[in-house]
Every structure is written in structure tokens, then in C-alpha cells.
Short mmCIF file of C-alpha atoms in Angstrom, two decimals:
data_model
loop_
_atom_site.label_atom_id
_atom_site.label_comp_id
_atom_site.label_asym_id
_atom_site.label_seq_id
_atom_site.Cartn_x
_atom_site.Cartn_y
_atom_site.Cartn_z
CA UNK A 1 60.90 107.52 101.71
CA UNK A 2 61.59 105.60 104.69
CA UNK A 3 57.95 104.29 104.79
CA UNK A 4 58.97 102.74 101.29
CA UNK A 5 61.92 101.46 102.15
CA UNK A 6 60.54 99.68 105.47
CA UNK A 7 58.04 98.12 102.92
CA UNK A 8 60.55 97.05 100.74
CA UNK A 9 61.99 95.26 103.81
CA UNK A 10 58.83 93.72 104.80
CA UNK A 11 58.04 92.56 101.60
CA UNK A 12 61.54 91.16 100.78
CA UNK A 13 61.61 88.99 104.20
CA UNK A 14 58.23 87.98 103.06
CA UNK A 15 59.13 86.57 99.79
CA UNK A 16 62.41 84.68 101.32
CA UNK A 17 59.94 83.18 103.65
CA UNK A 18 58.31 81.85 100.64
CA UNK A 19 61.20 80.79 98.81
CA UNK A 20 62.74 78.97 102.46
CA UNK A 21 61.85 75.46 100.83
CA UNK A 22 63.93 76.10 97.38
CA UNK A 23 66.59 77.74 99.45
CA UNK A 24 66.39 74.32 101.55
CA UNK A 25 67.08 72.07 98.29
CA UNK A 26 69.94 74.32 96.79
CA UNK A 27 71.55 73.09 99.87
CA UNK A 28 71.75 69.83 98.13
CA UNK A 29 73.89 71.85 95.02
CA UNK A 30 75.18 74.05 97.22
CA UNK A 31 78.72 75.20 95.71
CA UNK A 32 76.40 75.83 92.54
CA UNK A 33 73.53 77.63 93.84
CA UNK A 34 75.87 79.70 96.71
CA UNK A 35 76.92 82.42 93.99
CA UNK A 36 73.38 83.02 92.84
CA UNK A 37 71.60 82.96 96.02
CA UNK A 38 74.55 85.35 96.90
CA UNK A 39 74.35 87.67 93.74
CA UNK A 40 70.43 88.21 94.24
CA UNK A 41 70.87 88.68 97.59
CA UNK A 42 72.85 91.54 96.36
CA UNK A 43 70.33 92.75 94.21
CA UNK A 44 67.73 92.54 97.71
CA UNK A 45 70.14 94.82 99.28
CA UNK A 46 70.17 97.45 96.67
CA UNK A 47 66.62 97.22 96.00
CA UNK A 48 66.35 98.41 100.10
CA UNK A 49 68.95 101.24 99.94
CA UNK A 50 71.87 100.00 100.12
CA UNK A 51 75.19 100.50 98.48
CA UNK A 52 76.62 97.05 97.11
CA UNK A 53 78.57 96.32 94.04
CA UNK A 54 77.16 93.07 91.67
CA UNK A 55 79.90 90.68 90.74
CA UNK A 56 77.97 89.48 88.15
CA UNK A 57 78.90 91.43 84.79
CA UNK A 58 75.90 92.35 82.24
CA UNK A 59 76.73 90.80 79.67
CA UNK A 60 77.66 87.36 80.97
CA UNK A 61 75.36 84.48 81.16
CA UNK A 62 74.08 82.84 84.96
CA UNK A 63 76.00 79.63 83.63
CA UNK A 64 79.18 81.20 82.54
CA UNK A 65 79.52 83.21 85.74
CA UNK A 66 78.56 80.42 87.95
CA UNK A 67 81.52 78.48 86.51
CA UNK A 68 83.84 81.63 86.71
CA UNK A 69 82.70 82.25 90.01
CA UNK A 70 83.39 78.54 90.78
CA UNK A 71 87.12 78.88 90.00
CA UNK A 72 87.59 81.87 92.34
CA UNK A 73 88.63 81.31 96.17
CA UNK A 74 86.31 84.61 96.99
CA UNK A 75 83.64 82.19 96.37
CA UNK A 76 84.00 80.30 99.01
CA UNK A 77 84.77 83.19 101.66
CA UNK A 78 81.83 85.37 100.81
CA UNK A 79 79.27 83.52 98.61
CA UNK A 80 79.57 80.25 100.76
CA UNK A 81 78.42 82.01 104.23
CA UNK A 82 76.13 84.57 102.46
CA UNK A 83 74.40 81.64 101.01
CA UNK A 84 73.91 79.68 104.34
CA UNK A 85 73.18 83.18 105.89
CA UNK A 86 70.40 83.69 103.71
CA UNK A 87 68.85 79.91 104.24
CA UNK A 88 68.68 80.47 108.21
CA UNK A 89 67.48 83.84 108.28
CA UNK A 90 64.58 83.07 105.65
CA UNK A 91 63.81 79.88 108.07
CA UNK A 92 63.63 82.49 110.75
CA UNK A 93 61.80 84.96 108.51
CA UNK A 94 59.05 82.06 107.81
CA UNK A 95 58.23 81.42 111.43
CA UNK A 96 58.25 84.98 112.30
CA UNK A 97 55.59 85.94 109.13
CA UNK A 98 53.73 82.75 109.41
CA UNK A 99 52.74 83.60 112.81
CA UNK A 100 52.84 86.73 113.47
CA UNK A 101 50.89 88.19 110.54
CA UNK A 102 48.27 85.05 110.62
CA UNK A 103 48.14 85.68 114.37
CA UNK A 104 47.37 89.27 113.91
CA UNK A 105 44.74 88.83 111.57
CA UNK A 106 42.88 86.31 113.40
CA UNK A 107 43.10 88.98 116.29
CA UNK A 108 41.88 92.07 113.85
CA UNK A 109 38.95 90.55 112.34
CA UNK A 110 38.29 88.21 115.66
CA UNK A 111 34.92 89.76 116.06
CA UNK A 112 34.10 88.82 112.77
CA UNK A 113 34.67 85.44 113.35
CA UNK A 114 32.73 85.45 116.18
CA UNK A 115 29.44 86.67 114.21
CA UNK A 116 29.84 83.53 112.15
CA UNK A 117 30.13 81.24 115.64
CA UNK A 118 33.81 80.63 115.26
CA UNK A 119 36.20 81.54 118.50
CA UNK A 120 39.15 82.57 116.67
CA UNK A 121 41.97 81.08 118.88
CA UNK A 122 45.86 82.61 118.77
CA UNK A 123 48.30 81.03 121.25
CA UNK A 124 46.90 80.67 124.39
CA UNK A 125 44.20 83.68 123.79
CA UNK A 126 40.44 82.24 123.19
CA UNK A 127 37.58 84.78 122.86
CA UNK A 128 34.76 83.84 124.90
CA UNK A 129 32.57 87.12 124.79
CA UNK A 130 31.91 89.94 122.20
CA UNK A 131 34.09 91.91 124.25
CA UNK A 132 37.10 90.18 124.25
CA UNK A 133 37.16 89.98 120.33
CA UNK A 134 36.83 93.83 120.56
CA UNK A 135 39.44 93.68 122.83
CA UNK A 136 41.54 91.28 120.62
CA UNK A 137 41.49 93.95 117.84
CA UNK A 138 43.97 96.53 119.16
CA UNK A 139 46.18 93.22 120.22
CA UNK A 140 46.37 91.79 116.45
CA UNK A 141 47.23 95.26 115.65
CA UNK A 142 50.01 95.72 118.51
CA UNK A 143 51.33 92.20 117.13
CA UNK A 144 51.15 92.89 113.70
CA UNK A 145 53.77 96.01 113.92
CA UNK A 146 56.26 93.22 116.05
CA UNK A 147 55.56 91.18 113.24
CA UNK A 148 57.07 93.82 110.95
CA UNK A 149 59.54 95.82 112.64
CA UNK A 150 61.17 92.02 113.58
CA UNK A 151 60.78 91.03 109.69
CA UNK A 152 62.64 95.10 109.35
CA UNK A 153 65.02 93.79 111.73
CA UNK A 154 65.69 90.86 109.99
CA UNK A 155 66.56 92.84 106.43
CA UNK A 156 68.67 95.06 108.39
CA UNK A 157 70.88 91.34 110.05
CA UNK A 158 70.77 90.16 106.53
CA UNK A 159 72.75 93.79 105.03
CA UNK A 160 75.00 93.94 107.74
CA UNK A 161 76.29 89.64 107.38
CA UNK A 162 76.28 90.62 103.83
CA UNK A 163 78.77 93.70 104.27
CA UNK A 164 80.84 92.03 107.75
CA UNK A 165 81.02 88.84 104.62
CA UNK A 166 81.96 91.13 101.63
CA UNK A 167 84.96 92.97 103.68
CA UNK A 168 86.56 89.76 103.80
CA UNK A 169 90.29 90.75 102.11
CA UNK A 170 90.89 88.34 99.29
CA UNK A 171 94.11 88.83 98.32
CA UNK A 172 94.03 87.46 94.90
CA UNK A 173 91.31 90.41 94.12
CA UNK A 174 93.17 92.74 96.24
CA UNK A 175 96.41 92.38 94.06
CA UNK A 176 94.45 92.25 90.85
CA UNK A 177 92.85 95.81 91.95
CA UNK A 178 96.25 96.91 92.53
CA UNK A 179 97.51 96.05 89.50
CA UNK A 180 94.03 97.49 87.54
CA UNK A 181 95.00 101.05 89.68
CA UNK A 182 98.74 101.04 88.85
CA UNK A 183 97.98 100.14 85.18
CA UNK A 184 94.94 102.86 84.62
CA UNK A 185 97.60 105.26 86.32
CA UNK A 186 100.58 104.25 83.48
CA UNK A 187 98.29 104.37 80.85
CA UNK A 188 96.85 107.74 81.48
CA UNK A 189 100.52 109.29 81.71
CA UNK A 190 101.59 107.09 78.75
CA UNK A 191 99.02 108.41 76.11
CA UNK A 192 99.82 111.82 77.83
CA UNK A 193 103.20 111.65 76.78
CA UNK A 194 102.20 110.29 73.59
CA UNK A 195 99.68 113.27 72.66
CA UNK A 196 102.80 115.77 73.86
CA UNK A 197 104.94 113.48 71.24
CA UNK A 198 102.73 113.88 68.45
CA UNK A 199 102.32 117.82 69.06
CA UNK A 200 106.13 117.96 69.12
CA UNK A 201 106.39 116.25 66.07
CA UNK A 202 103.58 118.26 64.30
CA UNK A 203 105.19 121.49 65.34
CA UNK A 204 109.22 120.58 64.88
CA UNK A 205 108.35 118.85 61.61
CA UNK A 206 105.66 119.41 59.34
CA UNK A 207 104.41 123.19 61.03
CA UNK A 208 107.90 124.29 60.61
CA UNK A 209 108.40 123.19 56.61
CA UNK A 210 104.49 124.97 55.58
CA UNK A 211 105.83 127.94 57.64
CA UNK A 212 108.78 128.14 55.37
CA UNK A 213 106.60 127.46 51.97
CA UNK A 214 103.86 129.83 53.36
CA UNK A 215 107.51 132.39 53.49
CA UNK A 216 108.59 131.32 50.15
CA UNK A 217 105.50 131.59 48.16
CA UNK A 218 104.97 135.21 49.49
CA UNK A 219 108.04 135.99 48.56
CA UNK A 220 107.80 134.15 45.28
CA UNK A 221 104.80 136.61 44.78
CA UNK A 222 106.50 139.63 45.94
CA UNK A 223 109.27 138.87 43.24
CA UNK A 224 106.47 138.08 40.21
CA UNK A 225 104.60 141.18 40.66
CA UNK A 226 108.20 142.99 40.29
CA UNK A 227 109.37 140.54 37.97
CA UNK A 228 110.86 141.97 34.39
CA UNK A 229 114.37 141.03 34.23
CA UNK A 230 116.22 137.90 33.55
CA UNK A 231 117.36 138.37 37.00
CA UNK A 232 114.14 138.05 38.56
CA UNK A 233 112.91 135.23 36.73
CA UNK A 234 115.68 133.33 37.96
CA UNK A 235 115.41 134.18 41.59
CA UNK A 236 111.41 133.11 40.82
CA UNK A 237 112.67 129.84 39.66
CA UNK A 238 114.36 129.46 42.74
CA UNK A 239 111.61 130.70 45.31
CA UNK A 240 108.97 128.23 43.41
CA UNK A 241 111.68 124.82 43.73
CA UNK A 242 112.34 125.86 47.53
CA UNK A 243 108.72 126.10 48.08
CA UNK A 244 107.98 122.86 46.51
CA UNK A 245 111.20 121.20 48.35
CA UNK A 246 109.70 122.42 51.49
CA UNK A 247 106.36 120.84 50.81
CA UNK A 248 107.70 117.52 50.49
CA UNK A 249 109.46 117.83 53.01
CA UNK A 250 106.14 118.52 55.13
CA UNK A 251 103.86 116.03 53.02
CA UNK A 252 107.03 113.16 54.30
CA UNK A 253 106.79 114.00 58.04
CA UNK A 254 103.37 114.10 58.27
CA UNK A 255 103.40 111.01 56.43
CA UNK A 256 105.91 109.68 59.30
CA UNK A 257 103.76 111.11 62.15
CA UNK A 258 100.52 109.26 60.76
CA UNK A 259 102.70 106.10 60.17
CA UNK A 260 103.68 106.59 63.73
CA UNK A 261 99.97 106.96 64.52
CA UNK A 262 99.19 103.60 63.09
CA UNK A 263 101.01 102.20 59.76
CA UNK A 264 99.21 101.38 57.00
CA UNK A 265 101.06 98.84 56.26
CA UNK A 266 99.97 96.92 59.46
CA UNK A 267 96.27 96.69 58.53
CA UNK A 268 96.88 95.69 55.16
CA UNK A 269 100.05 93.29 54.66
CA UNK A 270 100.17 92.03 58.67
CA UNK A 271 102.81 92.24 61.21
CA UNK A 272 105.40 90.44 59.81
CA UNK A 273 105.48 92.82 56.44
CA UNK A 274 105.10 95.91 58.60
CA UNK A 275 107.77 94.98 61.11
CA UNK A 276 110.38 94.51 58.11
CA UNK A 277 109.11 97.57 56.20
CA UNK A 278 110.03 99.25 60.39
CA UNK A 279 113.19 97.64 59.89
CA UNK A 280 113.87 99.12 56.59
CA UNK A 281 113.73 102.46 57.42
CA UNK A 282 115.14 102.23 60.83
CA UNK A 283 118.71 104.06 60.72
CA UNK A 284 119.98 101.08 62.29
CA UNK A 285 121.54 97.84 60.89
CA UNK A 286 118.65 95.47 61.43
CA UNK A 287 118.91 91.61 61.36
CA UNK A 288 115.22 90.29 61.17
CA UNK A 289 114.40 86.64 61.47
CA UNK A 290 110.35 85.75 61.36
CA UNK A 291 109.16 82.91 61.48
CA UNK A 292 104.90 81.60 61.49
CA UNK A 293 102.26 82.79 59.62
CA UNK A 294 100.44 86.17 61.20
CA UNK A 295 97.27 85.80 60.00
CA UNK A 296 95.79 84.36 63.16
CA UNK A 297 96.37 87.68 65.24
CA UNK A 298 93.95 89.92 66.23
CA UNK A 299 94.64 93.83 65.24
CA UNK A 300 95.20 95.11 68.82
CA UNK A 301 97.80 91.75 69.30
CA UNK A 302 99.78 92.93 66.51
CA UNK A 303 99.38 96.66 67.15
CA UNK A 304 100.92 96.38 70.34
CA UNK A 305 103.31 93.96 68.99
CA UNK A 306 104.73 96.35 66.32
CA UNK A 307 104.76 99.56 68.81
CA UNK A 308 106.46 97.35 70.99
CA UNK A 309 109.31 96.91 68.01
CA UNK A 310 109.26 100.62 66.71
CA UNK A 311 109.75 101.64 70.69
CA UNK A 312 112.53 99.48 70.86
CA UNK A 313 114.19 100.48 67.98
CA UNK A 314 113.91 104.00 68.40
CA UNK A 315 115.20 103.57 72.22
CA UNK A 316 118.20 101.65 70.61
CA UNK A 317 119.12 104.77 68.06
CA UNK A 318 118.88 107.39 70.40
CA UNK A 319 120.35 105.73 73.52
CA UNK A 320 122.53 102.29 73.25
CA UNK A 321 125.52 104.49 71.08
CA UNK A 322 125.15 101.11 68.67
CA UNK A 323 124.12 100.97 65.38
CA UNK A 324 122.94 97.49 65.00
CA UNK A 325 120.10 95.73 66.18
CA UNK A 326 118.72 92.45 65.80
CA UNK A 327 114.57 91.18 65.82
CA UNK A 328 113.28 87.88 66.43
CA UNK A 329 109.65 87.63 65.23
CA UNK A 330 107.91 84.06 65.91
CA UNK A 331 104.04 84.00 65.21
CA UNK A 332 102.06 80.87 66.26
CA UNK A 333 98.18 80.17 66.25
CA UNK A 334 97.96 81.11 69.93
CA UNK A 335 100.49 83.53 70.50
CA UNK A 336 103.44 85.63 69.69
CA UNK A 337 106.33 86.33 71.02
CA UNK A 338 108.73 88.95 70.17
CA UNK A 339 112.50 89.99 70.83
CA UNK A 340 114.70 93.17 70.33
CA UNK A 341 118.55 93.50 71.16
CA UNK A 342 121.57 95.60 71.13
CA UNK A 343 125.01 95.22 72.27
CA UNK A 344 124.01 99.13 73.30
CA UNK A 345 125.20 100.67 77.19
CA UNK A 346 122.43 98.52 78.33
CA UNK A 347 121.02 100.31 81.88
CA UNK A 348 117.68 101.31 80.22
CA UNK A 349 114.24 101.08 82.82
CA UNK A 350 110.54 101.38 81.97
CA UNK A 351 109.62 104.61 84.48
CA UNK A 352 106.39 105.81 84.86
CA UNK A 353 104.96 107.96 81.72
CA UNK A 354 107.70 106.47 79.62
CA UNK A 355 107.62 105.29 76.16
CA UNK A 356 107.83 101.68 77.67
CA UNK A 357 105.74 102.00 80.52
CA UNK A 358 102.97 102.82 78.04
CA UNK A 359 103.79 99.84 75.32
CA UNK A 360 104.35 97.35 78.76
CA UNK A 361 100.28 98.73 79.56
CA UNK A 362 99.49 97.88 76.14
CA UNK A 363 100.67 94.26 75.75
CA UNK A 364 99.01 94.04 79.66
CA UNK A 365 95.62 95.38 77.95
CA UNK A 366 95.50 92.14 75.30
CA UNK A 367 96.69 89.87 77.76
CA UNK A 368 100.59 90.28 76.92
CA UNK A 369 103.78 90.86 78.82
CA UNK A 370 106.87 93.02 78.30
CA UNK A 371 109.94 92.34 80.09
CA UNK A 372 113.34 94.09 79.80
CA UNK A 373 117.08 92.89 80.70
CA UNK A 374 119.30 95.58 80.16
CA UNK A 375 122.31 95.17 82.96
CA UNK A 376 125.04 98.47 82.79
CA UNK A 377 127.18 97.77 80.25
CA UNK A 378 125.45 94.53 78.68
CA UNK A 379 123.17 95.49 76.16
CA UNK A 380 119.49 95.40 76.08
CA UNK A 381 117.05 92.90 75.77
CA UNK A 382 113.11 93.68 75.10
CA UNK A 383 111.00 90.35 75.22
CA UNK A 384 107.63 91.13 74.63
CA UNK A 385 104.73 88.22 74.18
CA UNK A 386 100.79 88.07 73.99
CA UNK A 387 98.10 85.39 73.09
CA UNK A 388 96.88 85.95 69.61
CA UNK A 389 93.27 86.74 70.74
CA UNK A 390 92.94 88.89 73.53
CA UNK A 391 90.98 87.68 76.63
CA UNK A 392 88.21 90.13 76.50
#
């Protein structure tokens, strides 16, 4: 394995040898050419053994990166000095193979020259006798593994500038990774708490009402088998409307929980219709003004949008003490902005695993924001907005 890898070594040096003069134009481009002369030198250093992450994504094109990468200051504090890395060492690389491996042949097969009259000259060295070709043979050898373990030596200069280049902190990338860690974090204790919500709800709501017509109808049948007086058709009557009640009763909340899940009325009216048929059913007083036309959003826009509403709402009826609330829906062709307020107690926070912590994830995951203002004693104020196409 280590043979192999010393080969792959060898042969990469070689091939940046050959490519020194193309390396030497880009220099003309260089901003341009710096990310991809930096991105396959990535790709060299994997091919050897070592551990480095591409910044190029799959499914983006050379040109679209390029530009990307263009924008972005790491580009110029790691790509930049890779590049001109890459150009001196394959200079080196050129004079070291050109030489050294041409020198070493003419030294092997010296005596073979000499049978067709031709001293074979290297350096300083001239053959003058049969023997010193012989003697030249074990010398082009000797220099042909200097040849290689400097072209090995050269690889391993070329992995550790690329490493001592990529551990330069950007702190741009640095905060973005943050943020990518904190929000993977929320989200992964928000849908927690939303599967434990959804369990709750299945086993307060619509468990509890089929235990009770599961109850009545054995009952129901205890009572028919025995039935024969007026008596006991009566008390069948009732068993058979209690059961029933208790089935709508179940057939409505699971109707709520998979409304809660995603409404229906989202995917096929929009979020304008489904935010006033929230608003209709909320407990609370709502006063809804909408204005724009929805039918530019994307699904996951207005799915975050509306869970960001229902949150709110529910939030208002279970903690402000108010019973009023009022919406402000405005939908444009590029984005859409949302806001929900009570005259409530006011003091609420988005804490990790919260209801709010997971919608503020979600407008974050299409490219959104959720703020909230809610001073003691002043209300609270839910402003959430997001582009109407998400980024990715």
C-alpha cells in the first residue's frame, strides 16, 4: 500500500511537471483559474491518501462555482497561495524530473549507447571505456531513486502548504458553521418536541374517545343479547348515540391533529385562504388584513409561513391572558412577510426545543427570519419574513 501510494506521488509530481507551462499562463487569469487549480489540487491530495474536504459541490457547474467562489474572501486566503504554491513547486518538480529521470536513464542503458558509438554524457560524467558505462549503471540507478524520493518529497511539501493554507480561520465560514451547528441542534429538539406533541394529542384526544366507543359498543352488546324489555331497548338507544357521539368526537380530533400535520387547505386554496380558515377557528378574536396575491410562493415558503401563524396564535391563547389577536399578511412576488400581535403579558422567548425555536429553524431553512418583541407587560410581537423561493 505504501508502494502505491509513493507511485501515486511520483506520478502526480510528474504530470504537474507537464502541466508547469498551463499553470504558467493561468497566471495571466489568475483570480479565475486560482479556485480550480486549488480544487484539483484537492482532488491530488486525496487521490495520495490524504484527508481533505472539496469545496466544490456535485452538482454545481466549474463556471457557477468559480463565480461563487469569486465572491468569497476564503478565496483569496487559501485558493490564492495554494494556486501560486502549486505553480512553483511544479516549476521545481519539472527541473527535478527532467533531469533526474533523463539523467538516470542515460546512466542505465549507458553501455548501450556505447555499442552504437555514442558516449552518453550526464553532467560532468563522460564514459570513455566499456567499464565506466558498466560502472555508470548502478549510478543512473542510485540517481534515479533521488529523483523519486525528491519528486515524494515534493507531494508530501505540496499536502502540508495545502493543510498550513486550509487552517487559515475565515471567520465568515467559521460563523456560518456555527450557525449550521446551532440550527441542526434546534431542529433536532424541535421535531422532537413536535413528535412528543403529536403522541400527546393522539393519546389525550382521539385514543381516549375510541376507548370510550370500544366501552360503549361492548356494553351496547352486553345489553342486546339481554335485551327484551322496553327498558332495555331504551338504554340500547342510548349506548348506540353515545357510541356514535364518541366517534365524532375522535373522527374531529384526528381531523385536527392531521390539520395540524399539514392543512389541506394550504395545498389547495394557498396561504392566504388557509391562514383565514386558522383564523376562523382560532378561539381568539382575530383581525386579519392580507394583502398580494400568494400564488408566487413556493410550498415550504408558505408552510413555514402558516406554522409560523398557527404557533403564534396558539402561544397567544394559552399564554398572553388576551383574547384578541390581530394578523398582518402581505404577499409580494419575492417575498412575504408576516405579523402576529397581542396586547397579551408580553415576556414570551424562543428557548431551545420550543415551539418557536423550531418554526424560527424553519423560516432559517427557506431562507426566512423570525423575530420576536415581547417586553414584560407590552404585548407580543411575532414578525416573521422569507423570500418566496427558497435559496436552495
Amino acid at each position: 500500500m505504501a508502494q502505491i501510494r509513493i507511485a501515486r506521488r511520483v506520478l502526480t509530481e510528474c504530470i504537474a511537471a507537464m502541466a508547469f507551462p498551463i499553470l504558467l499562463l493561468s497566471i495571466l487569469v489568475a483570480p479565475v483559474s486560482a479556485p480550480v487549480v486549488a480544487e484539483t489540487d484537492r482532488s491530488r491530495a486525496r487521490w495520495c491518501g490524504v484527508e481533505t474536504m472539496p469545496l466544490k459541490p456535485s452538482d454545481h457547474s466549474w463556471a457557477h462555482w468559480v463565480v461563487l467562489r469569486l465572491r468569497s474572501r476564503s478565496m483569496w486566503r487559501t485558493d490564492l497561495p495554494v494556486f501560486v504554491t502549486a505553480v512553483l513547486l511544479s516549476a521545481l518538480s519539472l527541473l527535478v524530473a527532467f533531469f533526474g529521470f533523463i539523467g538516470a536513464a542515460a546512466l542505465v542503458f549507458s553501455p548501450v549507447f556505447w555499442l552504437f558509438g555514442i558516449a552518453a554524457q550526464v553532467g560532468p560524467f563522460t564514459p570513455e571505456s566499456v567499464g565506466e558505462t558498466l560502472l555508470a549503471m548502478p549510478a543512473g540507478i542510485v540517481l534515479g531513486a533521488v529523483t523519486t524520493t525528491v519528486l515524494t518529497g515534493t507531494s508530501f511539501l505540496r499536502d502540508f502548504l495545502l493543510r498550513a493554507f486550509s487552517r487559515i480561520r475565515d471567520p465568515d465560514l467559521l460563523a456560518k458553521l456555527e450557525e449550521l451547528r446551532t440550527s441542526r441542534a434546534s431542529l433536532t429538539a424541535a421535531f422532537e418536541f413536535e413528535r412528543q406533541r403529536i403522541e400527546r394529542d393522539l393519546h389525550d384526544g382521539a385514543q381516549q374517545e375510541l376507548v370510550a366507543v370500544v366501552m360503549r359498543l361492548g356494553m351496547l352488546e352486553a345489553t342486546a343479547t339481554a335485551a327484551g324489555a322496553a327498558a332495555d331497548q331504551e338504554r340500547i338507544v342510548r349506548l348506540a348515540r353515545q357510541a356514535q357521539a364518541h366517534a365524532e368526537r375522535a373522527l374531529e380530533r384526528l381531523r385536527d391533529t392531521v390539520r395540524d400535520i399539514h392543512p389541506r387547505e394550504l395545498s389547495d386554496l394557498g396561504l392566504i385562504a388557509a391562514v383565514r380558515e386558522l383564523a376562523a377557528r382560532s378561539p381568539l378574536r382575530v383581525e386579519l388584513t392580507s394583502t398580494g396575491d400568494d400564488a408566487q410562493l413556493s410550498s415550504p415558503t408558505a408552510t413555514a409561513v402558516y406554522f409560523t401563524v398557527s404557533e403564534a396564535l396558539t402561544n397567544i391563547s394559552k399564554h398572553a391572558g388576551v383574547g384578541s389577536a390581530r394578523i398582518d399578511l402581505r404577499c409580494a412576488t419575492t417575498d412575504v412577510h408576516v405579523r402576529v400581535q397581542d396586547d397579551g403579558v408580553g415576556g414570551a422567548r424562543i428557548d431551545m426545543g420550543s415551539g418557536l425555536a423550531g418554526l424560527r429553524e424553519r423560516m432559517r431553512s427557506v431562507g426566512g427570519n423570525l423575530e420576536i418583541i415581547s417586553p414584560p407587560s407590552g404585548g407580543t410581537l411575532v414578525v416573521a419574513s422569507a423570500p418566496s423561493q427558497p435559496p436552495w
